mmCIF file of C-alpha atoms in Angstrom:
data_model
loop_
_atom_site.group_PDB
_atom_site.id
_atom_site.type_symbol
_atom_site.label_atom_id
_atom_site.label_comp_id
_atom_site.label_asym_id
_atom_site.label_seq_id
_atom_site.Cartn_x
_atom_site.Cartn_y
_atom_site.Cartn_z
ATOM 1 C CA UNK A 1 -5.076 -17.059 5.164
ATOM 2 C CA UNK A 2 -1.724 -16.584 6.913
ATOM 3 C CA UNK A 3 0.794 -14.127 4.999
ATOM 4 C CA UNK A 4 2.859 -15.505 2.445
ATOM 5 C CA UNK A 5 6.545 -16.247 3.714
ATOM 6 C CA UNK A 6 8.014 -14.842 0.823
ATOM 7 C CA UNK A 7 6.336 -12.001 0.955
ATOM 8 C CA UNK A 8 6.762 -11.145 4.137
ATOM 9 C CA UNK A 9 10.793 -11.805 3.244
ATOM 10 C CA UNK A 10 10.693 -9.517 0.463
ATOM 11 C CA UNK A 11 9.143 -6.286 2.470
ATOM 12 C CA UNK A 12 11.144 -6.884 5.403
ATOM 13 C CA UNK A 13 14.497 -6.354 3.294
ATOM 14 C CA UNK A 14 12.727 -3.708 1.717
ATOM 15 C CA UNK A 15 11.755 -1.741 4.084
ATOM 16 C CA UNK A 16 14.435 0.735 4.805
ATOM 17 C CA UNK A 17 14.016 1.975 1.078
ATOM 18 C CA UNK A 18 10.212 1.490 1.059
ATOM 19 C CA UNK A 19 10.312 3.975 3.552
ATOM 20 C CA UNK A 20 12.262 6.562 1.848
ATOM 21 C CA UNK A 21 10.005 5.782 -1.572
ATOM 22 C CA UNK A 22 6.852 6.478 0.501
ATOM 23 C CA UNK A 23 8.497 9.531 2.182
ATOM 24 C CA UNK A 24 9.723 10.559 -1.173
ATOM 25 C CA UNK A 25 6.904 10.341 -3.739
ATOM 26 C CA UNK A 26 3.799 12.900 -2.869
ATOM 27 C CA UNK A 27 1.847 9.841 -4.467
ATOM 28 C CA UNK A 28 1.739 7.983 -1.082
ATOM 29 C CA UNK A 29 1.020 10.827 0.457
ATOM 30 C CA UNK A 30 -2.069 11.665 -1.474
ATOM 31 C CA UNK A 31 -3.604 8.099 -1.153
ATOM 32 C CA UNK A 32 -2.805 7.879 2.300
ATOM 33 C CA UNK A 33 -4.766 11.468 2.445
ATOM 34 C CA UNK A 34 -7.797 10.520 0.604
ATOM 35 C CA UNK A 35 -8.475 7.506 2.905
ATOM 36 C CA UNK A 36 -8.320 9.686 6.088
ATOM 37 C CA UNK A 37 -10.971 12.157 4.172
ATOM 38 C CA UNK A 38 -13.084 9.761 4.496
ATOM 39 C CA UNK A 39 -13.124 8.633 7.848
ATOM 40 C CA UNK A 40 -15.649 11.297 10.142
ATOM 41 C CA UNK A 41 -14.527 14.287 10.652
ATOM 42 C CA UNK A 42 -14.648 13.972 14.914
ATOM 43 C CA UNK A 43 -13.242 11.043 14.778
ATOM 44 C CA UNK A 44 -11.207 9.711 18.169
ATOM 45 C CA UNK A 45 -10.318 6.463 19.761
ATOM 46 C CA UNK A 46 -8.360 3.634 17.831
ATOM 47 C CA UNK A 47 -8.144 3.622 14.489
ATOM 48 C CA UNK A 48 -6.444 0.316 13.136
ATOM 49 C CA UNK A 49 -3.677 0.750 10.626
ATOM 50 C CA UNK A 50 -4.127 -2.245 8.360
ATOM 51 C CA UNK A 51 -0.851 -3.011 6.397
ATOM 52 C CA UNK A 52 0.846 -0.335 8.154
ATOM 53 C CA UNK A 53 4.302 -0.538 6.447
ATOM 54 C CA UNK A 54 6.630 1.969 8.302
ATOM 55 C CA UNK A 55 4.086 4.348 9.389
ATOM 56 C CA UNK A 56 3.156 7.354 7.108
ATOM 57 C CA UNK A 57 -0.582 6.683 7.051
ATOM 58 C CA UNK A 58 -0.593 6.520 10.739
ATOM 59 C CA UNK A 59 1.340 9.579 10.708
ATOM 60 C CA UNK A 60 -0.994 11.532 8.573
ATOM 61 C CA UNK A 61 -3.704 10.358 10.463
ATOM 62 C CA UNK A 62 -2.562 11.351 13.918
ATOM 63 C CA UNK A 63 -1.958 14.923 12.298
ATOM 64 C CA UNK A 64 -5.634 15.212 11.029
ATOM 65 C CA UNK A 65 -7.068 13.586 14.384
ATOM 66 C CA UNK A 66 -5.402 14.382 17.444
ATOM 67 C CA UNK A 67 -7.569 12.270 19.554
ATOM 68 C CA UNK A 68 -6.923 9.169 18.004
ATOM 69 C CA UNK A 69 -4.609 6.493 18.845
ATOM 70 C CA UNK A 70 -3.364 4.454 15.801
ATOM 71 C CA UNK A 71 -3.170 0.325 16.162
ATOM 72 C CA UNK A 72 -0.041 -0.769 13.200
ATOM 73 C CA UNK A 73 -0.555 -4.039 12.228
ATOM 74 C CA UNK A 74 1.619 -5.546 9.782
ATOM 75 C CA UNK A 75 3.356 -9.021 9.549
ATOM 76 C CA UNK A 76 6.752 -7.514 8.293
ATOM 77 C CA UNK A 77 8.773 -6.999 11.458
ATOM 78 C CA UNK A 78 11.314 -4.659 9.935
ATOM 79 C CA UNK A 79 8.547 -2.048 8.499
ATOM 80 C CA UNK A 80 6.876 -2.436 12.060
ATOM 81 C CA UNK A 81 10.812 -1.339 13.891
ATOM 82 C CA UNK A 82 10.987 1.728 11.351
ATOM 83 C CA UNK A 83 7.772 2.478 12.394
ATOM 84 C CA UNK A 84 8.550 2.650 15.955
ATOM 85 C CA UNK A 85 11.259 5.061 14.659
ATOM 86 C CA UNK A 86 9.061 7.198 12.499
ATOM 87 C CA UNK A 87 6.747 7.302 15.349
ATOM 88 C CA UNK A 88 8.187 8.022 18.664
ATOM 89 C CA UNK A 89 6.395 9.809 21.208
ATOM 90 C CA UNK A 90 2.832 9.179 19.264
ATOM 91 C CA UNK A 91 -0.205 7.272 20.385
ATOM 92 C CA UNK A 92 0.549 4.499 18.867
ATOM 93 C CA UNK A 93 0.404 0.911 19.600
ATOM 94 C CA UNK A 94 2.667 -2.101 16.850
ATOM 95 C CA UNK A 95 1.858 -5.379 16.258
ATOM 96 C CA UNK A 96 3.866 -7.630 14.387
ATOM 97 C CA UNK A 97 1.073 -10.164 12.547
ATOM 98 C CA UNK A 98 -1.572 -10.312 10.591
ATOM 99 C CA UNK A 99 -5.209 -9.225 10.276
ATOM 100 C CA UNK A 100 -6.246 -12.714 11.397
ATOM 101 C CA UNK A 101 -4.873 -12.588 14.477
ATOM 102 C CA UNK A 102 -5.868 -8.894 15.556
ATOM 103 C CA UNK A 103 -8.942 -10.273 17.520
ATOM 104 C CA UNK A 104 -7.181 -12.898 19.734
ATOM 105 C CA UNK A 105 -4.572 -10.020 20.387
ATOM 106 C CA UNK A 106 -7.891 -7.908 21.793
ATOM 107 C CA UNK A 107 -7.684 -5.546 19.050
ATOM 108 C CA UNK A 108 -10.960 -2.984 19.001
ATOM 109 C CA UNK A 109 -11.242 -0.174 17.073
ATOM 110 C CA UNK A 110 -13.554 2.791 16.124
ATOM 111 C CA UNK A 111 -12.236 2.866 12.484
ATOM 112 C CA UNK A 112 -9.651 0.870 10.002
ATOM 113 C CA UNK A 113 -7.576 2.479 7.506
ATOM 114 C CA UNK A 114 -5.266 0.572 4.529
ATOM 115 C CA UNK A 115 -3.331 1.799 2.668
ATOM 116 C CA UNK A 116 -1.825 0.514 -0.396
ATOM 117 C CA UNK A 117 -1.472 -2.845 1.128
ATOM 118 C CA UNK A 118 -5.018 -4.705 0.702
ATOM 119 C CA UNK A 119 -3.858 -6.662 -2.472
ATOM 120 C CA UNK A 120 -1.974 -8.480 -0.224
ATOM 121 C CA UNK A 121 -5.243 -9.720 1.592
ATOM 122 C CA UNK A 122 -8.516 -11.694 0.261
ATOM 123 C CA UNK A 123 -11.709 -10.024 1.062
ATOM 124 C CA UNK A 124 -13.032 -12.840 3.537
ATOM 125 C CA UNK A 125 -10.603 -13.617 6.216
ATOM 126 C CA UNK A 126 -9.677 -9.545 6.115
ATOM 127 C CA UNK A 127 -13.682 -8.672 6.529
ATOM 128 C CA UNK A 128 -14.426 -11.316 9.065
ATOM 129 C CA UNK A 129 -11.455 -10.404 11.271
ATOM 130 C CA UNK A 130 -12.747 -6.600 10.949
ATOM 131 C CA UNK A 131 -16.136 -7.530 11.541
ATOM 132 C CA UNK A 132 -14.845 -8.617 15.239
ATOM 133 C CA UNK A 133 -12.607 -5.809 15.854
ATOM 134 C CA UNK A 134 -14.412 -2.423 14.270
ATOM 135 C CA UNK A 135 -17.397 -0.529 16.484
ATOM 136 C CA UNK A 136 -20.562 -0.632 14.638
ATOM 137 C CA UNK A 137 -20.844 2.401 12.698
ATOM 138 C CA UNK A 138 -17.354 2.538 12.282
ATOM 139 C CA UNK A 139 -16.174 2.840 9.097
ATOM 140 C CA UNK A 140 -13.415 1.112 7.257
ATOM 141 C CA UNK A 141 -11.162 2.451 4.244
ATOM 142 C CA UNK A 142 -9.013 1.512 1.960
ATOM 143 C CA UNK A 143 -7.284 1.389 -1.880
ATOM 144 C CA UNK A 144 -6.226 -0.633 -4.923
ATOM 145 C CA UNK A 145 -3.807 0.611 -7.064
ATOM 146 C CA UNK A 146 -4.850 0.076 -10.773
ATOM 147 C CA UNK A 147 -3.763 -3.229 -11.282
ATOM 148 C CA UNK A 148 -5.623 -4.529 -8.150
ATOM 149 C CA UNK A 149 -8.647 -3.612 -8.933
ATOM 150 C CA UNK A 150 -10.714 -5.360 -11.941
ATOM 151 C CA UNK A 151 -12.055 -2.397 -13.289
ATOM 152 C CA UNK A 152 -8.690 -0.205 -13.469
ATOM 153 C CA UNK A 153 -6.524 -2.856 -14.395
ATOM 154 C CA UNK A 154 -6.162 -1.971 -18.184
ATOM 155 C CA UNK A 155 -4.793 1.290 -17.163
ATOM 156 C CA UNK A 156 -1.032 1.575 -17.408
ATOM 157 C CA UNK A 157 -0.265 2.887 -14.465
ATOM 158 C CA UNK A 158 3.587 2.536 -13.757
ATOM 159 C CA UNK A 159 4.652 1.397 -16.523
ATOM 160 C CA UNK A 160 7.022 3.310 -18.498
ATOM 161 C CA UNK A 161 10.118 2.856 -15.824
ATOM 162 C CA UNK A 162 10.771 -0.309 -18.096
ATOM 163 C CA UNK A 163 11.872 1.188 -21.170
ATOM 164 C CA UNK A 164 14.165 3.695 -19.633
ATOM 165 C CA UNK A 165 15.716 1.318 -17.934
ATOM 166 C CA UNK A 166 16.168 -0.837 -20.966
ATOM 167 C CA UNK A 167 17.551 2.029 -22.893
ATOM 168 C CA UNK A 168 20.111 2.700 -20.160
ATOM 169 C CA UNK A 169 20.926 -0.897 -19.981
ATOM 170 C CA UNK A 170 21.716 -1.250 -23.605
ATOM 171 C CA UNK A 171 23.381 1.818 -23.892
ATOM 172 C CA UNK A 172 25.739 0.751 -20.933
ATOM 173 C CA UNK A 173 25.703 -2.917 -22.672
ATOM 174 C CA UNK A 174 24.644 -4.752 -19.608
ATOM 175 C CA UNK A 175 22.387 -7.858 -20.818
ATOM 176 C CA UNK A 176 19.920 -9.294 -18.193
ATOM 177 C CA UNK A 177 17.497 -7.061 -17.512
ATOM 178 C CA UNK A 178 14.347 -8.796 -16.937
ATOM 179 C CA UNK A 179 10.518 -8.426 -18.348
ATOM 180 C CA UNK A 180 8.292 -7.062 -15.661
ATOM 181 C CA UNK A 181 6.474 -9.562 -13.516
ATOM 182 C CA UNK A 182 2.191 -9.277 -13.512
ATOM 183 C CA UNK A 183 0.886 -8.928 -10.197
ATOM 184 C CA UNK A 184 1.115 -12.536 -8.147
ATOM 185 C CA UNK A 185 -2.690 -11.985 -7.455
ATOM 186 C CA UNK A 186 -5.667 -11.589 -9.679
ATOM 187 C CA UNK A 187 -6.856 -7.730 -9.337
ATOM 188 C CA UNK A 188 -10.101 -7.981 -7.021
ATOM 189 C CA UNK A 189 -12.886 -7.902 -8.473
ATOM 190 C CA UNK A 190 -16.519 -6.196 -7.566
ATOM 191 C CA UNK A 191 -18.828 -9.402 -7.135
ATOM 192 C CA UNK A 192 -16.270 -10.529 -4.052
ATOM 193 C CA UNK A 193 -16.152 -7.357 -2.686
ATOM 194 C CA UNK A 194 -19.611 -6.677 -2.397
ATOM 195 C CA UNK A 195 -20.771 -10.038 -1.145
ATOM 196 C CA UNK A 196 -18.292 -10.599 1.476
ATOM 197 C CA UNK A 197 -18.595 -7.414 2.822
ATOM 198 C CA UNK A 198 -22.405 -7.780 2.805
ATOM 199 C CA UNK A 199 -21.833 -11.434 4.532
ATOM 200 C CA UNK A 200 -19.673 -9.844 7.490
ATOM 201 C CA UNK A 201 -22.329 -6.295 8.124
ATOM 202 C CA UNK A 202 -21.051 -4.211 6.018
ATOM 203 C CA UNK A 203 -22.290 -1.426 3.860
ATOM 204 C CA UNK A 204 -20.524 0.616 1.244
ATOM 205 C CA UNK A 205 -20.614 4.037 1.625
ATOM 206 C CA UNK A 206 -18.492 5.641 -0.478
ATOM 207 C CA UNK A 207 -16.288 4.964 -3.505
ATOM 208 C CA UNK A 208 -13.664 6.821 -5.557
ATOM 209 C CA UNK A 209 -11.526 6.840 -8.397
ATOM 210 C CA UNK A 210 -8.814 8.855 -9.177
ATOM 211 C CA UNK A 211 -6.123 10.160 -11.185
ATOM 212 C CA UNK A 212 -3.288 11.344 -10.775
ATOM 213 C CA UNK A 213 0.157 12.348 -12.831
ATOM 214 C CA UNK A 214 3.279 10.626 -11.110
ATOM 215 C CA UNK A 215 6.768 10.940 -11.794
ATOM 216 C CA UNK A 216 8.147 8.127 -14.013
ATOM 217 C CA UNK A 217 11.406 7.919 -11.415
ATOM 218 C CA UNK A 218 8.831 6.886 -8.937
ATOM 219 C CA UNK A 219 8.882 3.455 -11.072
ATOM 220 C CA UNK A 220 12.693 3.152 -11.059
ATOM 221 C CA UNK A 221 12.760 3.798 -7.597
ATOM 222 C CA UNK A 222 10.531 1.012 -6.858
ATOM 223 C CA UNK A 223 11.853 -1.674 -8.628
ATOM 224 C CA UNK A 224 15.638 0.073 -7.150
ATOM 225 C CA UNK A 225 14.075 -1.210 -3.659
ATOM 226 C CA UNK A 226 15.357 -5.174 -5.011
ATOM 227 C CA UNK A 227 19.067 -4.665 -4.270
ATOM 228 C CA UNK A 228 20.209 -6.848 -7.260
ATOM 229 C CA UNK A 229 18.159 -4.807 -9.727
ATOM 230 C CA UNK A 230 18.709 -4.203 -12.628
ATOM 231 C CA UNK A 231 20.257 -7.176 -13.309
ATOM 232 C CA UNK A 232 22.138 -9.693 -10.577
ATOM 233 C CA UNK A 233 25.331 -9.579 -9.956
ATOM 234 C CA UNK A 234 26.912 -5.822 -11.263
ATOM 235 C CA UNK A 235 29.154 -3.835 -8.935
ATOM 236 C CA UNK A 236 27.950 -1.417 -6.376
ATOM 237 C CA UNK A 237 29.619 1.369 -8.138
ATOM 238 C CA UNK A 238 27.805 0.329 -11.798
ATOM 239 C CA UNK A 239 25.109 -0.547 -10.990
ATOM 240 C CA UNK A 240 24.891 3.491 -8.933
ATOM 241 C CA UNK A 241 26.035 4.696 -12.458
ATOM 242 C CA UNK A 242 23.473 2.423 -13.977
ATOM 243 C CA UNK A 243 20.364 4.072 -11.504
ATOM 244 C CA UNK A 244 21.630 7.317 -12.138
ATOM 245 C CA UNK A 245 21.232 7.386 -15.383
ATOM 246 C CA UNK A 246 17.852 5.960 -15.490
ATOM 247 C CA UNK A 247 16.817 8.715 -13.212
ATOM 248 C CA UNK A 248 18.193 11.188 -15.283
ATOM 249 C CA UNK A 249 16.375 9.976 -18.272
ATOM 250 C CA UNK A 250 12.846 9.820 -16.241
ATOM 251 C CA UNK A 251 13.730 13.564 -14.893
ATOM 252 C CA UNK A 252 10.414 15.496 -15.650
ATOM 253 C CA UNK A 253 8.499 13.122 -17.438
ATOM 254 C CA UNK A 254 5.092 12.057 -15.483
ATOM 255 C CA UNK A 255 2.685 9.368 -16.053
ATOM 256 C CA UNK A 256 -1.007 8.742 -15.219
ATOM 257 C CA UNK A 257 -1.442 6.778 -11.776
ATOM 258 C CA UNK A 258 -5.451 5.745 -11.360
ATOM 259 C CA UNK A 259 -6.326 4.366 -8.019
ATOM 260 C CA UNK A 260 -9.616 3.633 -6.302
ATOM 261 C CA UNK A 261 -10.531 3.807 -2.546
ATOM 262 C CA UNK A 262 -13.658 2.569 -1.017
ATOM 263 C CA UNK A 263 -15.663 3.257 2.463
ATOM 264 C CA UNK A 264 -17.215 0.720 4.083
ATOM 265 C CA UNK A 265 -19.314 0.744 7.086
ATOM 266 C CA UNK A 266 -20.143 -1.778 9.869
ATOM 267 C CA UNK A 267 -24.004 -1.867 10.607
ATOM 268 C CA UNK A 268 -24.177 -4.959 12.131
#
């Protein structure tokens, strides 16, 4: 399964204010965290970051385990150049491309981290490419957001950005605002989990779900990362005065964020 085109478009023109969202919000933070809790604790060697983006989990995770060199793999080449930015002077290795293609680049690795970025990937191509590339006994980790997984996904996580943005549009009188968008993929669901990681060697471990309270201008500032929202077309100047206010409306209000993260092992 090669990435999506579009999507690659999309997160490469976001990626200078996906960045500052993930360097912003102490939610990324905390799920990039969790994953590295779970890796051992004398952990060194490569550790491939899966989905990289611009770098933070590899950042925490270089912090926690000095003898580790990260591997970023991600198929956006403008979150891979900020993370060659963010990362200067670390042991760290970039790869623009996929997870397919990590074993033909001779990509081996004691451990695999992803964060935040495996609803972008189906369970078999990502498992048999890391059955080729992690150690055995090495573990791999990763999340779902709520709405990626099918056991979380009646949870309304993120959700309440839309009617303060609404209120601020009407109350401005700027029509256009669209509905949110469901996620392009079905959440993943337990059956495919399970039996394709079974099918490639390997063996959950551990699993988690949390819950945490979030900021509702976390919301606003994610959907601010699509330059022409709120609605196409409005000046730079309104549509600042338009962002503003939405933040101001969303200032200390918080709003559940559940999330589950999962350790697998290779044992074959």
């Amino acid at each position: 399964m090669t990435p999506d085109p579009e999507t690659v478009r999309v997160w490469d023109d976001r990626a200078e204010a996906y960045d500052r969202l993930c360097h912003r919000w102490e939610i990324f933070t905390l799920l990039s965290s969790r994953l590295i809790d779970m890796l051992p604790a004398g952990l060194e060697g490569p550790v491939l970051d899966l989905g990289a983006g611009s770098g933070l989990t590899t950042e925490l995770l270089l912090a926690r385990h000095p003898r580790c060199n990260s591997i970023l793999l991600d198929p956006a080449a403008a979150m891979i150049e900020i993370a060659r930015r963010n990362l200067a002077g670390r042991a760290a290795d970039f790869h623009v491309a996929s997870i397919e293609a990590a074993p033909a680049l001779g990509i081996r690795a004691a451990a695999a981290v992803s964060s935040a970025s495996m609803q972008f990937l189906e369970f078999e191509p990502a498992f048999a490419a890391l059955e080729r590339i992690i150690e055995p006994r090495g573990r791999f980790v990763f999340n779902l957001w709520n709405h990626h997984w099918e056991e979380t996904a009646a949870s309304n996580g993120m959700a309440e950005w839309h009617a303060i943005a609404r209120a601020v549009c009407d109350a401005a009188g700027v029509a256009g605002l669209p509905e949110p968008v469901p996620p392009k993929n079905p959440p993943k669901t337990r059956r495919d989990l399970m039996s394709t990681s079974g099918r490639h060697g390997f063996q959950r471990v551990e699993e988690h779900r949390d819950e945490d309270h979030a900021p509702v201008a976390r919301g606003i500032d994610f959907m601010a990362m699509t330059s022409d929202w709120p609605v196409k077309g409005l000046s730079p100047e309104l549509r600042e005065s338009l962002l503003q206010a939405m933040f101001d409306r969303a200032a200390g209000s918080n709003e559940p964020v559940v999330s589950a993260r999962f350790a697998f092992e290779r044992i074959a």
